Amino acid sequence: MPAHPPWKGRGAVSQPPGRFAVRHVEPEPPAPDDEPPPDPATELRPLAARRIVSRNDSPDVPFDRSINPYQGCEHGCVYCYARPSHSYLDLSPGLDFETRIFYKPNAVELLLAEWSRPGYECRPITIGANTDPYQPAERRLGLTRRLLEAFLEHRHPVCLVSKGVLMRRDLDLLAELAALNLCSVAISVPTADDALKRILEPRVPAARARFRLMAELTRHGVPTGLLMAPIIPAVNDAEIERIVGAAADAGARHASYVLLRLPHELKDIFTDWLEAHLPERAAHVMSLVRGARGGRDYDSRYGVRQTGRGPYADMIGQRFKAACARHGLRQGRDGSGLDCGLFRRPGQRQLELSLG
C-alpha cells in the first residue's frame, strides 16, 4: 500500500496488509477538494489470553520466559520488531499496530495459575520483551503494576524492559523487589536527538526523561541498565558513545545493544518511513543494513540476528564495547543473578500461616 504523508504523533507512514491476509481493500485516493481525514485515534481492546508466559530457547536472548500484557504499542516506534505480530490478528503491522492496542485483562490470573502448576520451576521472567509494559494504556489500565504486585507477593524474580517513564509510578514496588534481589531494569534509549526521536519513536518520552528515570531507579537501589536498541546505520549510530556515557552518568550498571532488525513486513514499513523522513540517505541506510546482514534485508539466524556480521557490524560492536569499558559498564543484560530461592507458590503462604 502506498505510503501516507506522516501522521502527527505516529511512526508508520504506511498500512501494509499482514502477511496472512486473504483480502485487502485499499481506500480510493481522496479528491483534491476533499477534507483531510482526521488523525487516527487509538482503540483499546480486551484480549482474553489463554496463557501469559511465553518461552523461548534462543541462545542469543538473555531470558527464556517473558510476559507481554499488551499487544500492539502506542509508542509508535517505527523500527519495532514486534510489529509483525499484528498479522496474527488479521491487522496491519503498520498503523494498526500503534492504534489498535490489545490488553490482557486476565494476565494476573493466568500468571498465578502458571506459578501454581506442580512442575513449575522458578526462573526470572522478563516483562516487556516485545511491546512496552509502560505504554500510555498502562496509565489507565494498570496491568503492569498488578503483575508487579504479584511478583512481590510471591517473591518471584522479574526483569523489566521499557522506555516509558510511567515506571516511576511503580518505584515503591521496584524498590521492595530490588531489596530482595528480585528485580532488574533495562531502559531503552536509541537516540538522544529530540528531532530524530519525534519521527523515530513519536510517543516516547525524551531521552533526558529516561536518563532521569535511570537515576531515580538507581537512587532507589534498583539495578538498572541501558538497552540501545536498535542501532540504525547512518541514522543513530553516531550517538553510541554519547548515549552510553549519559547512561553511565545516570547510574546504569550494564549496557547492551541490538542492530536494526527488519523481519517480515517491518522491512517495507521501515523503508517507507525512510523515504518519507530521510529520503536523501535512504539508499545508503539500506545498503549498510544489507552489508551487515549478508546482502539481505534481514538475517534471522541465531548468533547474527541481534548484532549482524561483516565490517560494519564488527565496527559497531567494537565501538560499543569500547564505550562500555571507558565508562565502567558491564556489557550485557542483567537478571542471571536474581534470587530464585525466595519464591512462594500461590497458596503456600496461606498454608504456612494456618500451620503456624
Coordinates of C-alpha atoms in Angstrom, one line a residue, residues 124-127 134 148 157-162 167 170-188 210-211 213-227 247-248 250-256 329-330 332-339:
P124 CA 13.4 -14.7 36.2
I125 CA 10.6 -13.6 33.9
T126 CA 11.0 -10.6 31.6
I127 CA 8.1 -8.1 31.2
Y134 CA 4.6 1.2 30.3
L148 CA 4.5 -6.5 39.8
P157 CA 12.3 -12.5 40.3
V158 CA 11.4 -10.2 37.4
C159 CA 13.2 -8.2 34.7
L160 CA 11.7 -5.1 33.1
V161 CA 12.4 -3.6 29.7
S162 CA 10.8 -0.3 28.9
M167 CA 7.6 3.3 35.5
D170 CA 5.9 1.8 40.5
L171 CA 9.2 2.8 42.2
D172 CA 7.7 1.6 45.5
L173 CA 7.2 -1.9 44.2
L174 CA 10.5 -2.0 42.3
A175 CA 12.5 -0.8 45.4
E176 CA 11.0 -3.6 47.5
L177 CA 11.7 -6.2 44.8
A178 CA 15.3 -4.9 44.4
A179 CA 15.9 -5.0 48.2
L180 CA 15.2 -8.8 48.0
N181 CA 17.4 -9.2 44.9
L182 CA 14.3 -9.9 42.8
C183 CA 14.4 -7.1 40.2
S184 CA 16.4 -5.7 37.3
V185 CA 15.5 -3.0 34.8
A186 CA 16.8 -2.1 31.3
I187 CA 15.8 1.3 29.9
S188 CA 15.8 1.6 26.1
R210 CA 14.6 8.4 30.5
F211 CA 18.0 9.2 31.9
L213 CA 14.3 7.7 35.4
M214 CA 17.6 5.7 35.4
A215 CA 19.0 8.0 38.1
E216 CA 15.8 7.6 40.2
L217 CA 15.8 3.9 39.9
T218 CA 19.5 3.8 40.9
R219 CA 18.8 6.0 44.0
H220 CA 16.0 3.5 45.0
G221 CA 18.5 0.7 44.8
V222 CA 17.1 -0.9 41.6
P223 CA 19.8 -2.4 39.3
T224 CA 19.4 -0.5 36.1
G225 CA 21.0 -0.8 32.7
L226 CA 20.9 0.7 29.2
L227 CA 19.5 -1.0 26.1
A247 CA 23.5 6.2 30.9
A248 CA 26.7 5.7 33.0
A250 CA 22.7 8.3 35.4
G251 CA 23.9 5.2 37.3
A252 CA 23.5 2.4 34.8
R253 CA 25.4 -0.8 35.7
H254 CA 25.3 -2.6 32.4
A255 CA 24.6 -1.9 28.7
S256 CA 23.6 -3.8 25.6
L329 CA 29.7 -0.6 32.4
R330 CA 29.4 -4.3 32.1
G332 CA 25.2 -7.5 28.5
R333 CA 21.8 -7.6 30.3
D334 CA 21.3 -8.3 34.0
G335 CA 18.9 -10.9 35.5
S336 CA 21.0 -14.0 35.9
G337 CA 22.0 -13.1 39.5
L338 CA 18.5 -12.6 40.8
D339 CA 17.3 -14.8 43.7

